[in-house]
Short mmCIF file of C-alpha atoms in Angstrom, two decimals:
data_model
loop_
_atom_site.label_atom_id
_atom_site.label_comp_id
_atom_site.label_asym_id
_atom_site.label_seq_id
_atom_site.Cartn_x
_atom_site.Cartn_y
_atom_site.Cartn_z
CA MET A 1 27.92 113.08 110.68
CA THR A 2 30.84 113.82 112.76
CA PRO A 3 34.26 111.64 112.05
CA THR A 4 35.69 110.21 115.11
CA ARG A 5 38.86 111.53 115.89
CA THR A 6 41.96 109.07 116.98
CA THR A 7 44.19 109.93 119.51
CA ALA A 8 48.34 108.40 119.11
CA SER A 9 49.84 107.42 122.31
CA PRO A 10 52.39 108.73 123.41
CA ARG A 11 55.48 106.33 122.42
CA ARG A 12 57.06 105.19 125.98
CA ARG A 13 60.23 106.22 126.27
CA PRO A 14 62.73 103.06 126.69
CA SER A 15 64.89 102.09 129.35
CA PRO A 16 67.72 102.77 130.63
CA SER A 17 68.62 99.45 130.96
CA ALA A 18 67.02 99.40 127.19
CA ARG A 19 69.50 100.99 124.84
CA PHE A 20 72.89 100.37 127.38
CA ASP A 21 73.22 96.43 125.44
CA THR A 22 76.24 95.73 124.80
CA ALA A 23 77.96 92.17 123.82
CA LEU A 24 79.70 91.72 126.79
CA GLY A 25 76.64 92.42 129.20
CA TRP A 26 77.39 96.16 130.51
CA SER A 27 74.84 97.32 133.02
CA PRO A 28 73.68 101.48 133.55
CA GLN A 29 74.64 100.69 137.51
CA PHE A 30 77.79 100.71 138.70
CA GLY A 31 78.22 97.17 140.80
CA ALA A 32 80.07 94.27 141.51
CA ASN A 33 80.02 92.91 138.12
CA MET A 34 80.52 96.17 135.64
CA ALA A 35 83.48 96.81 138.38
CA LEU A 36 84.62 92.53 137.17
CA ARG A 37 84.09 93.69 133.89
CA ILE A 38 86.86 96.73 134.48
CA ALA A 39 89.54 94.33 135.95
CA LEU A 40 89.19 92.26 133.32
CA CYS A 41 89.30 94.46 130.79
CA VAL A 42 91.70 96.17 132.28
CA LEU A 43 93.63 93.39 132.77
CA VAL A 44 93.71 92.14 128.87
CA PHE A 45 94.65 95.33 128.26
CA CYS A 46 97.67 95.52 130.06
CA ILE A 47 98.86 91.65 129.34
CA PHE A 48 98.64 92.79 125.46
CA ALA A 49 99.29 96.74 125.41
CA LEU A 50 102.82 96.40 128.41
CA PRO A 51 104.88 94.56 126.61
CA PHE A 52 104.65 96.60 122.58
CA VAL A 53 104.99 100.12 125.40
CA ALA A 54 108.36 98.21 126.38
CA ILE A 55 109.33 98.08 123.40
CA ILE A 56 109.29 101.10 121.54
CA SER A 57 110.52 102.09 125.46
CA ALA A 58 113.73 99.52 124.81
CA ALA A 59 114.42 101.27 121.43
CA PHE A 60 114.67 104.91 122.38
CA ASP A 61 116.19 104.04 125.25
CA ARG A 62 119.43 104.41 125.41
CA ASN A 63 121.10 101.36 127.89
CA SER A 64 118.62 99.21 126.54
CA SER A 65 118.74 95.67 128.95
CA PRO A 66 117.51 92.72 127.38
CA THR A 67 116.40 91.19 130.72
CA GLU A 68 115.29 94.01 132.40
CA ILE A 69 111.52 95.98 131.26
CA SER A 70 110.40 99.54 131.59
CA LEU A 71 107.53 101.42 130.40
CA LEU A 72 109.49 104.92 130.09
CA PRO A 73 113.28 105.00 128.26
CA LYS A 74 115.68 106.01 131.06
CA THR A 75 117.52 108.15 129.64
CA PHE A 76 115.79 108.72 125.96
CA THR A 77 117.91 108.97 122.65
CA LEU A 78 117.88 108.76 119.38
CA GLN A 79 120.86 106.47 118.91
CA ASN A 80 119.29 103.77 118.03
CA PHE A 81 117.93 103.72 115.07
CA GLU A 82 121.01 106.19 114.31
CA VAL A 83 123.36 103.12 114.09
CA ALA A 84 120.15 101.24 112.72
CA GLN A 85 120.94 103.08 109.93
CA GLN A 86 124.09 102.62 109.18
CA GLN A 87 123.75 99.37 109.36
CA GLY A 88 121.29 99.83 106.51
CA LEU A 89 117.62 98.56 107.98
CA TRP A 90 115.73 101.57 106.26
CA GLY A 91 117.18 99.51 103.57
CA TYR A 92 116.14 96.56 104.27
CA LEU A 93 112.76 97.63 105.14
CA LEU A 94 112.31 99.70 102.04
CA ASN A 95 113.09 95.75 100.18
CA SER A 96 110.26 94.19 102.55
CA LEU A 97 107.59 97.12 101.66
CA VAL A 98 107.86 96.57 97.81
CA ILE A 99 108.09 93.28 99.06
CA ALA A 100 104.98 92.94 100.54
CA GLY A 101 103.05 95.79 98.31
CA GLY A 102 103.38 93.94 95.40
CA GLY A 103 102.72 90.86 97.03
CA LEU A 104 99.76 91.45 98.32
CA LEU A 105 98.74 93.18 95.33
CA LEU A 106 99.07 89.95 92.68
CA GLN A 107 97.94 88.27 95.82
CA MET A 108 94.84 89.56 95.89
CA THR A 109 94.66 90.13 92.43
CA VAL A 110 95.04 86.48 91.85
CA SER A 111 91.94 85.18 94.25
CA VAL A 112 89.33 87.41 93.59
CA PHE A 113 89.91 86.07 89.60
CA ALA A 114 89.94 82.61 91.30
CA ALA A 115 87.62 83.09 93.61
CA TYR A 116 85.13 84.55 91.19
CA SER A 117 85.30 81.21 89.01
CA LEU A 118 85.58 78.20 92.17
CA SER A 119 81.97 80.56 93.37
CA ARG A 120 80.58 80.91 91.01
CA LYS A 121 81.30 78.88 87.69
CA LYS A 122 79.78 75.64 87.22
CA PHE A 123 82.80 73.67 85.20
CA ARG A 124 84.44 69.99 86.20
CA GLY A 125 87.02 69.26 88.33
CA GLN A 126 85.76 71.97 90.83
CA ALA A 127 86.18 70.64 93.37
CA LEU A 128 89.09 68.73 92.95
CA VAL A 129 90.39 72.81 91.82
CA LEU A 130 89.50 73.79 95.13
CA LEU A 131 91.21 70.75 97.00
CA LEU A 132 94.28 71.52 95.35
CA VAL A 133 94.35 74.69 96.32
CA LEU A 134 93.43 74.24 100.44
CA MET A 135 96.77 71.40 100.05
CA THR A 136 98.35 73.93 99.74
CA MET A 137 97.00 75.42 102.63
CA MET A 138 99.17 71.59 104.12
CA LEU A 139 102.11 72.24 102.81
CA PRO A 140 105.24 73.62 105.52
CA GLU A 141 107.84 76.08 103.77
CA GLU A 142 110.32 73.63 104.64
CA VAL A 143 109.24 71.37 102.19
CA ILE A 144 109.10 72.76 99.28
CA GLY A 145 112.71 75.05 100.23
CA ILE A 146 114.69 73.00 97.45
CA PRO A 147 112.22 72.60 94.74
CA LEU A 148 111.28 76.41 94.98
CA SER A 149 115.13 77.34 94.90
CA LEU A 150 115.72 75.21 92.76
CA ILE A 151 113.10 77.07 89.88
CA LEU A 152 113.45 80.11 91.03
CA GLY A 153 117.70 79.47 89.67
CA ASP A 154 116.46 78.11 86.85
CA LEU A 155 112.24 78.79 85.63
CA PRO A 156 111.18 76.50 83.50
CA LEU A 157 111.34 76.80 79.48
CA LEU A 158 112.37 80.36 79.45
CA GLY A 159 115.56 79.37 81.38
CA ILE A 160 115.71 82.43 83.77
CA SER A 161 117.24 83.18 87.16
CA LEU A 162 114.61 85.94 89.57
CA LYS A 163 117.63 85.47 92.60
CA GLY A 164 118.59 88.70 93.17
CA SER A 165 115.47 90.46 92.23
CA VAL A 166 111.76 90.93 93.31
CA LEU A 167 110.08 88.77 91.54
CA ALA A 168 111.38 85.85 93.87
CA VAL A 169 109.93 86.70 96.50
CA ILE A 170 106.72 88.44 94.91
CA LEU A 171 105.36 85.08 93.08
CA PRO A 172 105.31 82.54 94.72
CA VAL A 173 103.28 84.66 97.64
CA GLY A 174 101.18 85.33 94.75
CA ILE A 175 98.95 82.70 95.29
CA TRP A 176 97.73 81.24 98.61
CA GLY A 177 95.15 78.87 99.66
CA PHE A 178 94.02 81.01 102.22
CA SER A 179 93.09 83.51 100.84
CA ILE A 180 90.89 82.00 98.10
CA PHE A 181 89.54 79.54 99.94
CA ILE A 182 88.02 83.08 102.06
CA MET A 183 87.34 84.97 98.79
CA SER A 184 85.18 81.68 97.76
CA GLU A 185 83.29 82.16 100.24
CA PHE A 186 82.14 84.60 100.82
CA MET A 187 81.26 84.86 97.00
CA LYS A 188 79.68 82.62 96.87
CA GLU A 189 77.22 83.56 99.40
CA ILE A 190 75.77 86.59 96.48
CA PRO A 191 72.37 86.52 95.39
CA GLY A 192 72.60 84.16 91.95
CA GLU A 193 69.35 87.15 91.79
CA ILE A 194 72.04 90.04 91.42
CA GLU A 195 73.80 88.32 88.99
CA GLU A 196 70.65 87.47 86.85
CA ALA A 197 69.72 90.70 86.55
CA ALA A 198 72.79 92.08 85.44
CA ARG A 199 72.95 89.88 82.56
CA LEU A 200 69.49 90.28 82.30
CA ASP A 201 70.99 94.02 81.23
CA GLY A 202 73.16 92.91 78.58
CA VAL A 203 76.36 92.91 81.89
CA GLY A 204 79.07 90.67 80.31
CA GLU A 205 82.00 88.69 82.82
CA PHE A 206 84.54 91.81 82.77
CA ARG A 207 82.35 94.04 84.46
CA MET A 208 80.48 91.86 86.86
CA LEU A 209 82.62 90.54 88.20
CA PHE A 210 84.48 94.50 89.42
CA THR A 211 81.24 96.56 89.51
CA ILE A 212 78.90 93.99 90.66
CA ILE A 213 80.26 90.91 92.36
CA LEU A 214 83.03 92.78 93.76
CA PRO A 215 81.85 95.56 95.61
CA LEU A 216 79.81 93.48 97.76
CA CYS A 217 82.61 91.44 98.83
CA LYS A 218 84.67 95.29 100.26
CA PRO A 219 84.39 92.89 104.13
CA ALA A 220 86.15 89.39 102.81
CA LEU A 221 88.63 92.31 101.11
CA GLY A 222 89.90 93.09 104.21
CA VAL A 223 89.98 90.12 106.03
CA ILE A 224 92.61 88.52 102.95
CA GLY A 225 94.34 92.81 102.58
CA ILE A 226 94.97 92.11 106.99
CA PHE A 227 96.50 88.56 106.70
CA GLY A 228 97.25 87.96 102.97
CA PHE A 229 100.19 91.37 104.05
CA MET A 230 100.65 89.53 107.32
CA MET A 231 102.80 86.22 105.59
CA VAL A 232 104.15 88.26 103.17
CA TRP A 233 105.78 90.23 105.43
CA ASP A 234 106.70 87.81 107.91
CA GLN A 235 108.44 85.32 105.08
CA TYR A 236 111.56 84.43 106.04
CA LEU A 237 112.80 80.97 104.80
CA LEU A 238 111.77 82.83 100.99
CA PRO A 239 113.77 85.80 100.99
CA LEU A 240 116.78 84.50 102.68
CA ILE A 241 116.63 81.22 99.33
CA ALA A 242 115.35 84.21 97.80
CA ALA A 243 119.03 86.42 97.61
CA ASN A 244 121.98 86.50 95.77
CA ASP A 245 123.85 88.81 98.93
CA PRO A 246 122.81 91.03 101.75
CA SER A 247 121.26 93.85 100.25
CA ASP A 248 118.99 91.18 98.61
CA TYR A 249 117.67 90.54 102.32
CA THR A 250 114.38 91.58 104.00
CA LEU A 251 114.08 93.27 107.16
CA THR A 252 113.06 89.92 109.02
CA VAL A 253 116.20 88.23 108.14
CA ALA A 254 118.08 90.99 108.08
CA LEU A 255 117.09 91.35 112.41
CA SER A 256 117.85 87.45 112.61
CA VAL A 257 121.45 87.81 110.64
CA LEU A 258 121.51 91.25 112.34
CA ARG A 259 121.16 89.95 116.16
CA ASN A 260 125.28 88.08 116.02
CA ASP A 261 126.68 90.88 115.18
CA THR A 262 128.37 90.68 118.71
CA THR A 263 129.00 95.16 118.14
CA VAL A 264 125.31 95.37 118.28
CA GLY A 265 123.13 96.06 120.58
CA PRO A 266 120.08 95.00 121.72
CA GLY A 267 119.11 98.92 121.18
CA VAL A 268 119.32 98.73 117.41
CA LEU A 269 117.63 94.83 117.60
CA VAL A 270 114.77 96.25 118.98
CA ALA A 271 114.75 99.42 117.32
CA GLY A 272 114.50 97.29 114.59
CA ALA A 273 112.23 95.45 115.21
CA VAL A 274 109.70 98.32 116.23
CA MET A 275 110.91 99.68 112.82
CA ALA A 276 109.30 96.34 111.24
CA MET A 277 105.33 96.31 113.56
CA ILE A 278 104.72 99.84 112.71
CA PRO A 279 103.41 98.94 109.17
CA SER A 280 101.85 95.34 110.35
CA LEU A 281 99.77 97.72 112.99
CA LEU A 282 98.89 100.80 110.09
CA VAL A 283 97.30 97.89 107.98
CA TYR A 284 95.16 96.74 110.55
CA LEU A 285 94.87 100.17 112.00
CA PHE A 286 93.91 100.92 107.83
CA LEU A 287 91.58 98.51 107.63
CA GLN A 288 90.62 96.76 111.44
CA ARG A 289 87.02 97.61 110.34
CA SER A 290 86.11 95.27 106.82
CA MET A 291 88.19 92.51 108.17
CA ILE A 292 85.25 92.56 111.67
CA ARG A 293 82.75 93.20 108.51
CA GLY A 294 83.97 89.72 106.70
CA ILE A 295 84.24 87.74 109.87
CA THR A 296 80.56 88.65 110.93
CA SER A 297 78.98 88.87 108.79
CA GLY A 298 77.79 84.35 108.59
CA ALA A 299 77.08 85.34 111.65
CA THR A 300 74.43 88.27 110.89
CA LYS A 301 72.04 86.05 108.24
CA GLY A 302 68.61 85.27 109.03
#
């Protein structure tokens, strides 16, 4: 008795329309719908990209005018950046980078530990603590400006003044309710079986956090990294009340003060705006993949 042979049926190749599938509903065939989508994409690109191009063009233009918008500098020059250096904007940029880096590092560290306690532990008053964290997001900076200035001038229990130092700006931004909330909600979605299996292997708390929980939270770290940097970088009131001398200003405060100087042209202000814009763009480009994964992670769970 000879065994019967079974021949596998040839695989059917997917149609071009099945392979060409995107969130925007693109079609491989050019038609009216595709032309309309391309026109809309070009329009959106112009709306968002042309202002950046105009700012960069004005920063390198010798005779830039606030009433004229040009995509290319009429007379290319680096004089605006040279005058910005004479006005000390590079020093203010360094102050901003130090404060943003230190504040973001402290903020992410506090957020990770606080979120781990709120999401993976059970204790009395847990809901009240989370409510207090969320309440801090509802208070505008102007409400806590005066009390914060008094505390920075005379630190409780220690009796020292932090004004005039970078710690006066770094410490208040080290705790942000938004970052704690995002991290805690993301950590809640991690299956408990992973933690239980690690407990059976004798994993302690710190090893559990840094080797098991935290690597699974990379998308959330990207989200709080971008928003946290923008939050610290855009601070205006806090660096203003924490400074004892104009040399303590950050770049945002310095640009506001320089705006009232009649001897400085608009080109210098635009050059300072470009200097303030570049770090934010670099942080976003570096962390955008983690940010997109963090925002869309909830939509991909069944």
